[in-house]
Structures are given as C-alpha cells and as structure tokens.
Short mmCIF file of C-alpha atoms and ligand atoms in Angstrom, two decimals:
data_model
loop_
_atom_site.label_atom_id
_atom_site.label_comp_id
_atom_site.label_asym_id
_atom_site.label_seq_id
_atom_site.Cartn_x
_atom_site.Cartn_y
_atom_site.Cartn_z
CA ILE A 1 -35.61 -11.27 7.20
CA ARG A 2 -38.78 -11.17 5.12
CA GLN A 3 -36.79 -11.86 2.00
CA VAL A 4 -35.01 -14.78 3.59
CA ALA A 5 -38.35 -16.17 4.75
CA GLU A 6 -39.87 -15.82 1.28
CA GLN A 7 -36.92 -17.48 -0.42
CA ALA A 8 -36.89 -20.40 2.00
CA ARG A 9 -39.98 -22.21 0.79
CA GLY A 10 -41.45 -25.03 2.75
CA ILE A 11 -40.40 -23.78 6.15
CA SER A 12 -42.00 -25.40 9.15
CA LYS A 13 -44.58 -23.79 11.40
CA GLN A 14 -42.02 -23.46 14.15
CA GLU A 15 -39.55 -21.71 11.88
CA LYS A 16 -42.29 -19.38 10.74
CA ALA A 17 -43.04 -18.55 14.35
CA ILE A 18 -39.39 -17.74 15.00
CA ILE A 19 -39.23 -15.43 12.00
CA GLU A 20 -42.39 -13.68 13.12
CA ALA A 21 -40.91 -13.26 16.55
CA HIS A 22 -37.80 -11.69 14.99
CA LEU A 23 -39.90 -9.26 13.00
CA MET A 24 -41.93 -8.38 16.06
CA PHE A 25 -38.79 -7.71 18.01
CA LEU A 26 -37.46 -5.43 15.29
CA ALA A 27 -40.78 -3.58 15.11
CA ASP A 28 -40.65 -2.94 18.84
CA LYS A 29 -41.03 0.77 19.59
CA SER A 30 -38.74 0.85 22.59
CA LEU A 31 -35.94 -0.81 20.63
CA LYS A 32 -36.21 1.88 17.99
CA ALA A 33 -36.44 4.63 20.59
CA LYS A 34 -33.27 3.44 22.31
CA ILE A 35 -31.33 3.34 19.07
CA SER A 36 -32.68 6.72 17.97
CA ALA A 37 -31.67 8.28 21.27
CA LYS A 38 -28.10 7.13 20.79
CA ILE A 39 -28.01 8.36 17.21
CA ASN A 40 -29.29 11.72 18.42
CA ASP A 41 -26.42 11.58 20.87
CA ARG A 42 -24.17 11.49 17.77
CA LEU A 43 -23.25 7.84 17.81
CA SER A 44 -23.13 6.26 14.38
CA ALA A 45 -26.20 4.18 13.55
CA GLU A 46 -24.09 1.03 13.44
CA TYR A 47 -22.55 1.60 16.86
CA ALA A 48 -25.88 2.65 18.38
CA LEU A 49 -27.51 -0.52 17.11
CA LYS A 50 -24.68 -2.65 18.45
CA GLN A 51 -24.84 -1.11 21.90
CA VAL A 52 -28.60 -1.53 22.20
CA ILE A 53 -28.49 -5.11 20.89
CA PHE A 54 -25.86 -5.93 23.49
CA GLU A 55 -28.08 -4.43 26.22
CA TYR A 56 -30.91 -6.76 25.19
CA VAL A 57 -28.57 -9.72 24.87
CA ASP A 58 -27.36 -9.14 28.43
CA ILE A 59 -30.92 -8.86 29.76
CA PHE A 60 -32.00 -12.10 28.08
CA LYS A 61 -28.84 -13.96 29.06
CA ALA A 62 -29.45 -13.10 32.69
CA MET A 63 -32.96 -14.63 32.67
CA ASP A 64 -33.48 -17.75 34.79
CA ASP A 65 -35.77 -19.45 32.30
CA PRO A 66 -33.43 -21.41 29.98
CA TYR A 67 -35.74 -20.92 26.99
CA LEU A 68 -35.77 -17.16 27.36
CA SER A 69 -32.06 -17.09 28.15
CA GLU A 70 -31.27 -18.86 24.90
CA ARG A 71 -33.21 -16.22 22.96
CA SER A 72 -30.17 -13.98 23.44
CA ALA A 73 -28.60 -15.82 20.48
CA ASP A 74 -31.61 -14.88 18.29
CA ILE A 75 -31.23 -11.26 19.26
CA MET A 76 -27.54 -11.36 18.47
CA ASP A 77 -28.32 -12.88 15.09
CA MET A 78 -30.90 -10.23 14.29
CA GLY A 79 -28.52 -7.52 15.37
CA ARG A 80 -25.82 -8.90 13.10
CA ARG A 81 -28.20 -9.07 10.18
CA VAL A 82 -29.30 -5.46 10.52
CA LEU A 83 -25.71 -4.37 11.07
CA GLY A 84 -24.68 -6.17 7.89
CA ASN A 85 -27.34 -4.27 5.99
CA LEU A 86 -26.35 -0.96 7.52
CA MET A 87 -22.73 -1.51 6.60
CA GLY A 88 -23.57 -2.72 3.12
CA ILE A 89 -21.70 -5.94 3.74
CA ASN A 90 -24.34 -7.91 1.91
CA GLU A 91 -24.18 -5.69 -1.11
CA ASP A 92 -20.62 -6.28 -2.30
CA SER A 93 -19.76 -2.66 -1.67
CA ASP A 94 -16.15 -1.82 -2.43
CA GLN A 95 -15.86 0.44 0.63
CA ALA A 96 -14.31 3.26 -1.34
CA PHE A 97 -13.73 6.38 0.77
CA THR A 98 -14.94 9.37 -1.19
CA ARG A 99 -12.80 11.84 0.77
CA ASP A 100 -9.79 11.89 3.10
CA THR A 101 -10.64 9.39 5.80
CA ILE A 102 -9.27 8.34 9.15
CA LEU A 103 -10.22 4.86 10.23
CA VAL A 104 -11.21 4.57 13.88
CA ALA A 105 -11.63 1.03 15.14
CA SER A 106 -11.23 -1.20 18.12
CA ASP A 107 -8.65 -3.33 16.32
CA LEU A 108 -7.64 -4.10 12.76
CA SER A 109 -5.92 -7.19 11.40
CA PRO A 110 -3.13 -6.89 8.84
CA VAL A 111 -5.44 -8.59 6.34
CA ASP A 112 -8.18 -6.02 6.94
CA LEU A 113 -5.68 -3.24 6.46
CA LEU A 114 -4.54 -4.68 3.15
CA ALA A 115 -8.12 -5.05 2.03
CA ILE A 116 -9.12 -1.52 2.98
CA ARG A 117 -6.02 0.43 1.95
CA GLN A 118 -6.63 3.14 -0.64
CA PRO A 119 -5.29 6.59 -1.36
CA ASN A 120 -7.98 8.32 0.71
CA LEU A 121 -7.08 6.37 3.85
CA LYS A 122 -5.00 9.01 5.61
CA GLY A 123 -4.72 7.71 9.15
CA ILE A 124 -5.68 4.94 11.55
CA VAL A 125 -6.58 5.09 15.23
CA LEU A 126 -7.08 1.89 17.20
CA ALA A 127 -8.23 1.25 20.74
CA LYS A 128 -6.09 -1.90 20.90
CA GLY A 129 -2.79 -2.97 19.37
CA GLY A 130 0.92 -3.12 20.09
CA ARG A 131 3.84 -1.21 18.63
CA THR A 132 5.27 -4.18 16.74
CA SER A 133 2.00 -5.77 15.69
CA HIS A 134 1.97 -6.59 12.00
CA THR A 135 -0.83 -4.09 11.44
CA VAL A 136 1.44 -1.32 12.67
CA ILE A 137 4.37 -2.60 10.64
CA MET A 138 2.19 -2.68 7.55
CA ALA A 139 0.73 0.79 8.18
CA LYS A 140 4.29 2.10 8.38
CA SER A 141 5.21 0.57 5.08
CA LEU A 142 2.09 2.07 3.52
CA GLU A 143 3.16 5.39 5.09
CA ILE A 144 -0.18 5.76 6.87
CA PRO A 145 0.09 7.43 10.28
CA ILE A 146 -1.27 5.15 12.99
CA VAL A 147 -1.93 5.61 16.70
CA ILE A 148 -2.78 2.56 18.78
CA GLY A 149 -3.91 1.73 22.30
CA VAL A 150 -6.08 4.85 22.66
CA GLU A 151 -8.18 4.82 25.79
CA GLY A 152 -11.74 6.15 25.71
CA LEU A 153 -11.54 6.32 21.94
CA PHE A 154 -15.22 5.76 21.27
CA HIS A 155 -16.35 8.22 23.90
CA ASN A 156 -14.31 10.98 22.38
CA VAL A 157 -14.49 10.43 18.66
CA ARG A 158 -17.62 10.46 16.52
CA ALA A 159 -18.29 9.87 12.85
CA ASN A 160 -17.47 12.96 10.75
CA ASP A 161 -15.25 14.53 13.39
CA TYR A 162 -12.15 16.31 12.13
CA LEU A 163 -9.12 14.47 13.48
CA ILE A 164 -5.41 15.08 13.71
CA VAL A 165 -3.49 11.80 14.07
CA ASP A 166 0.07 12.31 15.21
CA GLY A 167 1.86 9.00 14.75
CA VAL A 168 5.08 10.41 16.19
CA SER A 169 3.84 11.51 19.61
CA GLY A 170 0.84 9.16 19.68
CA PHE A 171 -1.66 12.00 20.18
CA VAL A 172 -5.06 12.15 18.54
CA TYR A 173 -6.99 15.43 18.50
CA PRO A 174 -10.72 15.29 17.77
CA ASN A 175 -12.00 18.60 16.42
CA PRO A 176 -8.89 20.55 17.43
CA LYS A 177 -8.91 24.31 17.96
CA SER A 178 -7.53 26.44 15.18
CA GLU A 179 -4.25 27.02 17.10
CA ILE A 180 -3.58 23.30 17.14
CA ARG A 181 -4.40 22.94 13.47
CA GLU A 182 -2.05 25.79 12.65
CA GLU A 183 0.67 24.28 14.81
CA TYR A 184 0.34 20.98 12.95
CA ASP A 185 0.43 22.71 9.58
CA ARG A 186 3.64 24.37 10.69
CA ARG A 187 5.09 21.04 11.89
CA ARG A 188 4.18 19.34 8.67
CA GLN A 189 6.10 21.95 6.71
CA GLU A 190 9.03 21.62 9.10
CA THR A 191 9.09 17.84 8.71
CA ASN A 192 9.02 18.14 4.95
CA ARG A 193 11.93 20.57 5.11
CA ALA A 194 13.89 18.20 7.39
CA LEU A 195 13.24 15.28 5.04
CA LYS A 196 14.46 17.37 2.11
CA LYS A 197 17.63 18.16 4.00
CA MET A 198 18.25 14.48 4.73
CA GLU A 199 17.98 13.67 1.07
CA GLY A 200 21.50 15.04 0.79
CA LEU A 201 22.74 12.33 3.17
CA ARG A 202 20.88 9.53 1.54
CA ASP A 203 23.48 8.44 -0.97
CA LEU A 204 26.47 8.75 1.35
CA PRO A 205 27.94 5.47 2.63
CA ALA A 206 26.73 4.47 6.14
CA VAL A 207 30.07 4.78 7.97
CA THR A 208 30.66 6.09 11.49
CA SER A 209 33.18 8.88 11.99
CA ASP A 210 35.69 6.29 13.27
CA GLY A 211 35.34 4.24 10.13
CA PHE A 212 32.94 1.44 11.16
CA SER A 213 30.72 0.70 8.23
CA VAL A 214 27.10 -0.32 8.65
CA ARG A 215 24.94 -2.11 6.16
CA LEU A 216 21.58 -0.44 6.05
CA GLY A 217 18.75 -2.72 4.96
CA ALA A 218 15.01 -2.36 4.67
CA ASN A 219 12.14 -4.69 5.49
CA ILE A 220 9.52 -5.14 2.83
CA GLY A 221 6.22 -6.98 2.58
CA LEU A 222 4.70 -5.64 -0.62
CA LEU A 223 6.15 -4.85 -4.02
CA SER A 224 5.43 -1.17 -3.48
CA ASP A 225 7.75 -1.14 -0.45
CA ILE A 226 10.79 -1.48 -2.69
CA MET A 227 10.21 2.01 -3.99
CA LEU A 228 10.30 3.33 -0.43
CA ALA A 229 13.45 1.34 0.36
CA GLN A 230 15.13 2.99 -2.62
CA GLN A 231 13.69 6.39 -1.84
CA TYR A 232 15.18 6.27 1.67
CA GLY A 233 18.55 4.90 0.57
CA ALA A 234 18.60 1.28 1.77
CA ASP A 235 21.48 -0.74 0.34
CA HIS A 236 19.76 -4.12 0.52
CA ILE A 237 16.48 -5.78 1.43
CA GLY A 238 17.20 -7.45 4.75
CA LEU A 239 13.81 -9.07 5.12
CA TYR A 240 11.08 -9.75 2.62
CA ARG A 241 8.07 -11.06 4.54
CA THR A 242 6.53 -13.33 1.93
CA GLU A 243 3.42 -14.04 3.98
CA PHE A 244 2.03 -10.58 3.21
CA PRO A 245 1.25 -11.41 -0.42
CA PHE A 246 -0.12 -14.77 0.78
CA LEU A 247 -2.59 -13.03 3.08
CA LEU A 248 -4.78 -11.39 0.49
CA ARG A 249 -5.35 -14.44 -1.62
CA LYS A 250 -8.04 -17.10 -1.67
CA SER A 251 -5.58 -20.03 -1.81
CA PHE A 252 -1.84 -20.69 -1.65
CA PRO A 253 -0.11 -19.13 -4.64
CA THR A 254 1.16 -21.65 -7.16
CA GLU A 255 4.85 -22.19 -7.85
CA GLU A 256 4.63 -20.18 -11.06
CA GLU A 257 2.85 -17.30 -9.34
CA GLN A 258 5.53 -17.23 -6.67
CA VAL A 259 8.41 -17.40 -9.15
CA ASP A 260 6.82 -14.49 -10.97
CA LEU A 261 6.37 -12.45 -7.77
CA TYR A 262 9.86 -13.07 -6.38
CA THR A 263 11.43 -12.39 -9.76
CA ARG A 264 9.60 -9.09 -9.94
CA VAL A 265 10.84 -8.18 -6.45
CA LEU A 266 14.41 -8.99 -7.51
CA GLU A 267 14.09 -7.04 -10.73
CA LYS A 268 12.62 -4.02 -8.99
CA SER A 269 15.41 -4.18 -6.42
CA ARG A 270 17.87 -3.39 -9.21
CA GLY A 271 20.93 -5.24 -7.98
CA MET A 272 20.26 -4.91 -4.23
CA SER A 273 20.42 -8.29 -2.52
CA VAL A 274 17.07 -9.54 -1.27
CA THR A 275 16.66 -11.82 1.74
CA ILE A 276 13.45 -13.76 1.13
CA ARG A 277 11.93 -15.17 4.28
CA THR A 278 9.74 -18.24 3.95
CA PHE A 279 6.19 -17.56 5.05
CA ASP A 280 5.60 -16.82 8.70
CA VAL A 281 1.88 -17.26 9.30
CA GLY A 282 0.01 -17.94 12.51
CA GLY A 283 0.60 -15.66 15.52
CA ASP A 284 -1.29 -12.59 14.33
CA LYS A 285 -1.36 -13.41 10.60
CA PHE A 286 -3.95 -15.96 9.56
CA LEU A 287 -4.63 -17.18 6.04
CA SER A 288 -8.35 -17.28 5.32
CA TYR A 289 -7.87 -20.49 3.33
CA LEU A 290 -6.01 -22.48 5.97
CA ASP A 291 -7.77 -24.37 8.71
CA TYR A 292 -6.19 -23.41 12.04
CA PRO A 293 -6.77 -25.21 15.28
CA LYS A 294 -8.36 -23.09 18.00
CA GLU A 295 -5.32 -22.01 19.98
CA ASP A 296 -5.19 -20.22 23.31
CA ASN A 297 -1.72 -18.90 22.56
CA PRO A 298 -1.21 -18.59 18.81
CA PHE A 299 2.19 -16.92 19.25
CA LEU A 300 3.32 -20.03 21.13
CA GLY A 301 1.53 -22.36 18.80
CA TRP A 302 1.24 -23.45 15.21
CA ARG A 303 3.16 -20.62 13.69
CA SER A 304 5.93 -19.91 11.22
CA ILE A 305 8.50 -22.68 10.53
CA ARG A 306 6.47 -25.14 12.61
CA LEU A 307 3.53 -24.74 10.31
CA SER A 308 5.74 -24.75 7.20
CA LEU A 309 7.39 -28.02 8.18
CA ASP A 310 3.96 -29.58 8.78
CA LEU A 311 2.71 -28.41 5.38
CA GLU A 312 5.63 -29.89 3.53
CA ASP A 313 4.19 -29.64 0.02
CA VAL A 314 3.39 -25.98 0.39
CA PHE A 315 6.79 -25.34 1.95
CA ARG A 316 8.66 -27.22 -0.78
CA THR A 317 6.77 -25.26 -3.43
CA GLN A 318 7.90 -22.02 -1.87
CA ILE A 319 11.52 -23.15 -1.55
CA ARG A 320 11.52 -24.25 -5.19
CA ALA A 321 10.02 -20.93 -6.28
CA ILE A 322 12.65 -18.94 -4.36
CA LEU A 323 15.46 -21.09 -5.81
CA ARG A 324 14.13 -20.57 -9.32
CA ALA A 325 13.83 -16.82 -8.79
CA SER A 326 17.43 -16.72 -7.52
CA ALA A 327 18.56 -17.03 -11.15
CA TYR A 328 17.34 -13.44 -11.64
CA GLY A 329 19.07 -11.52 -8.84
CA LYS A 330 21.09 -11.75 -5.63
CA THR A 331 18.89 -13.81 -3.31
CA LYS A 332 19.22 -15.25 0.18
CA ILE A 333 16.75 -17.55 1.92
CA LEU A 334 15.79 -16.94 5.51
CA PHE A 335 13.90 -19.30 7.84
CA PRO A 336 11.87 -17.80 10.68
CA MET A 337 11.40 -18.86 14.29
CA ILE A 338 14.07 -21.57 14.36
CA THR A 339 14.17 -23.19 17.79
CA SER A 340 16.22 -26.37 17.36
CA ILE A 341 19.03 -28.00 15.40
CA ASP A 342 16.53 -30.58 14.21
CA GLU A 343 14.48 -27.88 12.48
CA ILE A 344 17.57 -26.52 10.73
CA ARG A 345 18.59 -29.98 9.57
CA ARG A 346 15.12 -30.61 8.14
CA VAL A 347 15.07 -27.27 6.39
CA VAL A 348 18.54 -27.72 4.88
CA LYS A 349 17.58 -31.21 3.73
CA LEU A 350 14.49 -29.88 1.97
CA VAL A 351 16.52 -27.17 0.23
CA ASN A 352 19.12 -29.72 -0.93
CA GLU A 353 16.45 -32.08 -2.23
CA GLU A 354 14.77 -29.27 -4.15
CA LYS A 355 18.11 -28.24 -5.61
CA GLU A 356 18.65 -31.79 -6.83
CA ILE A 357 15.25 -31.82 -8.50
CA LEU A 358 16.04 -28.54 -10.25
CA ASP A 359 19.43 -29.92 -11.32
CA LYS A 360 17.80 -33.00 -12.79
CA ASN A 361 15.44 -30.82 -14.78
CA ALA A 362 18.24 -28.47 -15.79
CA VAL A 363 16.49 -25.49 -14.21
CA LYS A 364 18.70 -22.49 -13.46
CA TYR A 365 19.20 -21.19 -9.91
CA ASP A 366 21.96 -19.77 -7.74
CA ARG A 367 23.88 -22.82 -6.50
CA ASP A 368 25.63 -20.79 -3.80
CA ILE A 369 22.45 -19.27 -2.42
CA ALA A 370 22.99 -18.31 1.22
CA LEU A 371 20.73 -19.82 3.88
CA GLY A 372 20.03 -17.97 7.10
CA ILE A 373 17.97 -18.24 10.23
CA MET A 374 16.04 -15.74 12.27
CA VAL A 375 17.19 -15.80 15.84
CA GLU A 376 14.01 -14.73 17.58
CA VAL A 377 13.26 -17.56 19.98
CA PRO A 378 15.44 -17.30 23.10
CA ALA A 379 16.06 -21.07 23.03
CA ALA A 380 18.21 -20.59 19.93
CA VAL A 381 20.71 -18.36 21.69
CA PRO A 382 22.57 -20.83 23.96
CA ILE A 383 22.97 -23.28 21.06
CA LEU A 384 23.70 -20.70 18.40
CA ASP A 385 27.34 -21.78 17.94
CA ARG A 386 26.12 -25.22 16.88
CA MET A 387 23.34 -23.82 14.73
CA LEU A 388 25.84 -21.74 12.79
CA ARG A 389 27.43 -24.90 11.38
CA TYR A 390 24.43 -25.29 9.13
CA VAL A 391 23.77 -21.75 7.96
CA ASP A 392 25.47 -18.77 6.36
CA PHE A 393 23.94 -15.81 8.17
CA VAL A 394 21.70 -14.67 11.01
CA ASN A 395 18.89 -12.14 11.30
CA VAL A 396 18.01 -11.16 14.84
CA GLY A 397 14.21 -10.77 14.99
CA THR A 398 13.97 -8.31 17.84
CA ASN A 399 10.17 -8.14 17.73
CA ASP A 400 9.74 -11.78 18.62
CA LEU A 401 12.96 -12.12 20.58
CA MET A 402 11.73 -9.40 22.95
CA GLN A 403 8.24 -10.83 23.21
CA TYR A 404 9.48 -14.34 24.01
CA LEU A 405 12.36 -13.25 26.22
CA LEU A 406 10.37 -10.77 28.30
CA ALA A 407 7.10 -12.75 28.16
CA VAL A 408 5.40 -9.61 26.82
CA ASP A 409 2.86 -10.02 24.02
CA ARG A 410 4.02 -7.73 21.21
CA ASN A 411 0.39 -6.88 20.41
CA ASN A 412 -0.91 -6.20 23.90
CA LYS A 413 -1.38 -2.59 24.78
CA LYS A 414 -1.66 -3.27 28.51
CA VAL A 415 1.95 -4.40 28.69
CA ALA A 416 3.33 -2.22 25.90
CA ALA A 417 5.49 -0.25 28.31
CA ARG A 418 7.25 -3.47 29.26
CA PHE A 419 8.18 -4.20 25.68
CA ASP A 420 11.58 -2.67 26.16
CA ALA A 421 14.52 -3.12 23.80
CA LEU A 422 16.79 -1.66 26.47
CA HIS A 423 15.87 -4.20 29.14
CA PRO A 424 19.24 -5.55 30.39
CA SER A 425 18.28 -9.08 29.35
CA VAL A 426 17.52 -7.97 25.80
CA ILE A 427 20.83 -6.10 25.61
CA ALA A 428 22.74 -9.09 27.04
CA THR A 429 21.03 -11.52 24.68
CA VAL A 430 21.66 -9.45 21.58
CA ASP A 431 25.25 -8.97 22.72
CA GLN A 432 25.64 -12.73 23.07
CA ILE A 433 24.26 -13.33 19.57
CA VAL A 434 26.54 -10.67 18.10
CA SER A 435 29.65 -12.09 19.75
CA VAL A 436 28.92 -15.68 18.70
CA CYS A 437 28.31 -14.58 15.10
CA ASN A 438 31.45 -12.45 15.07
CA ARG A 439 33.50 -15.32 16.54
CA PHE A 440 32.33 -17.65 13.77
CA GLU A 441 32.50 -14.88 11.16
CA LYS A 442 28.88 -15.25 10.17
CA PRO A 443 27.20 -12.09 8.93
CA LEU A 444 24.45 -10.81 11.17
CA CYS A 445 21.83 -8.13 10.96
CA ILE A 446 19.50 -6.70 13.54
CA CYS A 447 15.97 -6.86 12.30
CA GLY A 448 12.65 -5.83 13.78
CA GLU A 449 11.37 -2.47 14.89
CA ALA A 450 13.96 -2.03 17.65
CA ALA A 451 16.53 -1.44 14.91
CA ALA A 452 14.61 1.63 13.76
CA VAL A 453 15.13 3.52 17.03
CA LYS A 454 18.11 5.87 17.05
CA GLU A 455 19.33 5.11 20.59
CA ASN A 456 19.17 1.37 19.96
CA ILE A 457 21.15 1.69 16.74
CA PHE A 458 24.04 3.31 18.62
CA LEU A 459 23.96 0.43 21.05
CA PHE A 460 23.78 -2.34 18.43
CA VAL A 461 26.53 -0.79 16.34
CA GLY A 462 28.61 -0.33 19.51
CA MET A 463 28.24 -4.05 20.19
CA GLY A 464 29.73 -4.76 16.76
CA ALA A 465 26.53 -5.74 14.96
C1 PEP B 1 10.90 -10.00 14.23
O1 PEP B 1 10.31 -10.86 14.88
O2 PEP B 1 11.65 -9.14 14.72
C2 PEP B 1 10.76 -9.95 12.75
C3 PEP B 1 11.50 -9.16 12.04
O3 PEP B 1 9.81 -10.72 12.17
P1 PEP B 1 8.24 -10.45 12.28
O4 PEP B 1 8.04 -9.06 12.80
O5 PEP B 1 7.70 -10.65 10.92
O6 PEP B 1 7.78 -11.51 13.25
MG1 MG B 2 9.45 -12.57 13.98
#
C-alpha cells in the first residue's frame, strides 16, 4: 500500500487519509492476533487472513451508519491485496510445485486446471463440483485422480498434511494410519497388475460373444490425449473438444493456427478417424478474451452452437480450418447442442459456403466430409427423424442430455445423486434416439461419461447403439 501511495503522485488529501486508514487497520494489534491464532491452529496464512477479513467485513456491513457500513469494501480490498502478496500473485510466480502435491480447493475451473497442471500435481480434492463437470473430465484425461464434493474439507485437511486421494471410491484420507497406507500400496500394485493383464485384450476387436461388434472411441481435448487413446486401444476419436485448446489462449486462434493444430491431431491419430466438434464454450467453459453477458443460467444461455452462430466470423474461420485439415486425415465435423432444424440449416449453409470458397481458391479438403450433430438437448429428440435429413451421423451427449432432461445441473454436488443415467426417462430417451437412427441407417455413438460405466454399456449395446 505504501508503494502504491508513493507511486501515485499528486493524490488528494482525502485519498491520503484513506491510505493512512488502511495502514492503520493493517497495523492493528487485534487483527494480527486473530490471524496469528488461526495460523497457530494450523490454518494456512492465506486462509487465516481470509477468514479474519471476512469477520471484519461482516461486522462493518452490519453497522447502521452507512459510511461505516461502506468501509467493508475497503477492508475487502485490503484483504485481497495482502492475500495477493502472500500468494505471490503480484510477482509473476510460475506456481511450480517442488514436490508431489495434492491440490485442495473449494472449486477449480477447467482453465485453472490447465494453467496449473504439471508433473508434480498428483491429485485434486474439491469441496464443490459434479461428476461430469469439465474440470473432472479434464482431470481424467490428464490421469490425475480427483475427488469432488467433499464435505468439511477445510476442517479436516491442512497444508502439508499427507493425503491419500482415492478417485475410484471417492475417499480422501488425511494423515492416514500406516495400515491404510499399506493397504493402498497393495491396491496400487494390484491395479497395475490388472491393467497389465488387460493389455492383452487391448488389440482384440470389440465384439460381443454373439457377434455384435462395437466401435470403441475416445474423447480428447488436448493433443496429449491421443497417446492415451492409443494406449488404451480406442479405434477412433469420437469427440475432439476443440474448445479446450481455445481456453488457454489470449485470443481466438487464427485460421492458420487451427489448421496446424487439427492437422497435428490427425497426424498423431495415425489413420484413426477424428470427429472434430466445433467449439462449445459458455456453460462452465469461459474464454478470458470473450465478453459474456452476466447470465443467471449459463447452461441455458449463450453457450455452444448459439454462441458460434452469433459469432459468425469466428465460427466460419473454424469451419474453414477443419475443412482444410480434412485433407490430411479422416475427419468428421460435429456440431454441439443442436436444438432446432433452423440451426442445422444455418450450419449446413455455412459449411457449403466455406467449401465453395475453398473450391474457388483451389484449396484441398475432403469433399465428402461427414457432418454430425450432438443430440444433447431433449428438444431434438422428437424431431430427430427430420433432423437426420440434413446430417450424416449422431453423437448422443449424455452429459448434457441428462442434465437438461432431468433438470439436474451436471456440476452441482447437492443434486449429484439425481444425475442418473439409469433413470427410466434417460433410458427411454436414449432408446428412442437409437431406434430413430437405426431406422434411418445413420451411424450413432453414445458419448459423455455415462458411456464409460460398465453397466450402462451393456444397456446401450443391448439397445442396438
Ligand atoms: C456431453 O454433453 O455428453 C458431451 C459429450 O459434451 P460435453 O461434455 O463437452 O458437454
Ligand atoms: Mg455436451
């Protein structure tokens, strides 16, 4: 604060008084004593500071005098400033973890996870979150164990605790007894042995014992995911979420950058077909460089294809880049969150116009490139037969289909138990989609996390998906 005051020359008397008041507040003995007591109680300095600042903010806010009540904002500001210093946010630190680290946080956005990922990040525990949130999906593809929706997390875990994070059962053990550690060492070895054993199955065709063959695809978001898809024996990339590479940037990638990226994905996929989905932002994935309206319900708002169609230049650039990349490997284009025939018509028109432009300029691309839609908004289901006239294939986005059908936020821990792929309405809806697609002989795949659960796979395959 002193530095800021010194740098800001010519400040008014009033401003000077405010700064002095801030410094006086920070020099206050009882403030320090409160924070110290919490640190002695083994809270981290950052968390202790935050708690005490909030106590003061609440006291000031509750004051009848409007002048004093408004001082709560000053206290908040001071708190933030000190917190920033404590966390080194003002110092361009690269946040490198010097040893194996488990991240414990209230919540974490997919962008934060991308920014913070590093080899020493060994696990994540969040107080909030939902099973199909994009943070969880991304943690899976980075092979980082994650446990979400942990109650009482901050009362039970302290900085420098030793933690076991079991992403399979959803248990977190702070400072476990030696028996538990030994048990987990044993389980780890067992899991490794089981994985080794499954390696023998990996290259066998995915065919049931009565001869029904299943195409096994993988979802990817980052280039590095392709290696995992190959390692685990996927035969195609069923969904490439292109918004993930968009998230870490400072501006929309140019056409050339996108062509380069998609071409690299195709090359790395070594002959596997790749379904490239146009960017699906909004919902829980926000681009730092795009101005979003303040929305009460972002999942019901300016998201996905709606946003793409409104940003036509950006959308056209992406379509052109995908078309150009299609000259280098088997590519399909997939459009997310389609709700109406009108949207499909607009999308198909854009693709055709871009193809014409490429033709005029004699640029190579796959003229027969397949176009598909994600069926993930329930409104698409009753009109699916008519939608299929315009497209070549369907991906069922179970994550969103379930959230919109059951009115259960996919990221909300409070209702996570209601996010149920085996709800009769989900089963009936998927069944309806499968039978329409089979009737019109349009290829279909079941996408989303529900397709990664063994029991569900039996059901979907039994339906003829
Ligand atoms: C889905 O909704 O099921 C899906 C695969 O897409 P995303 O998770 O990216 O919304
Ligand atoms: Mg979706």
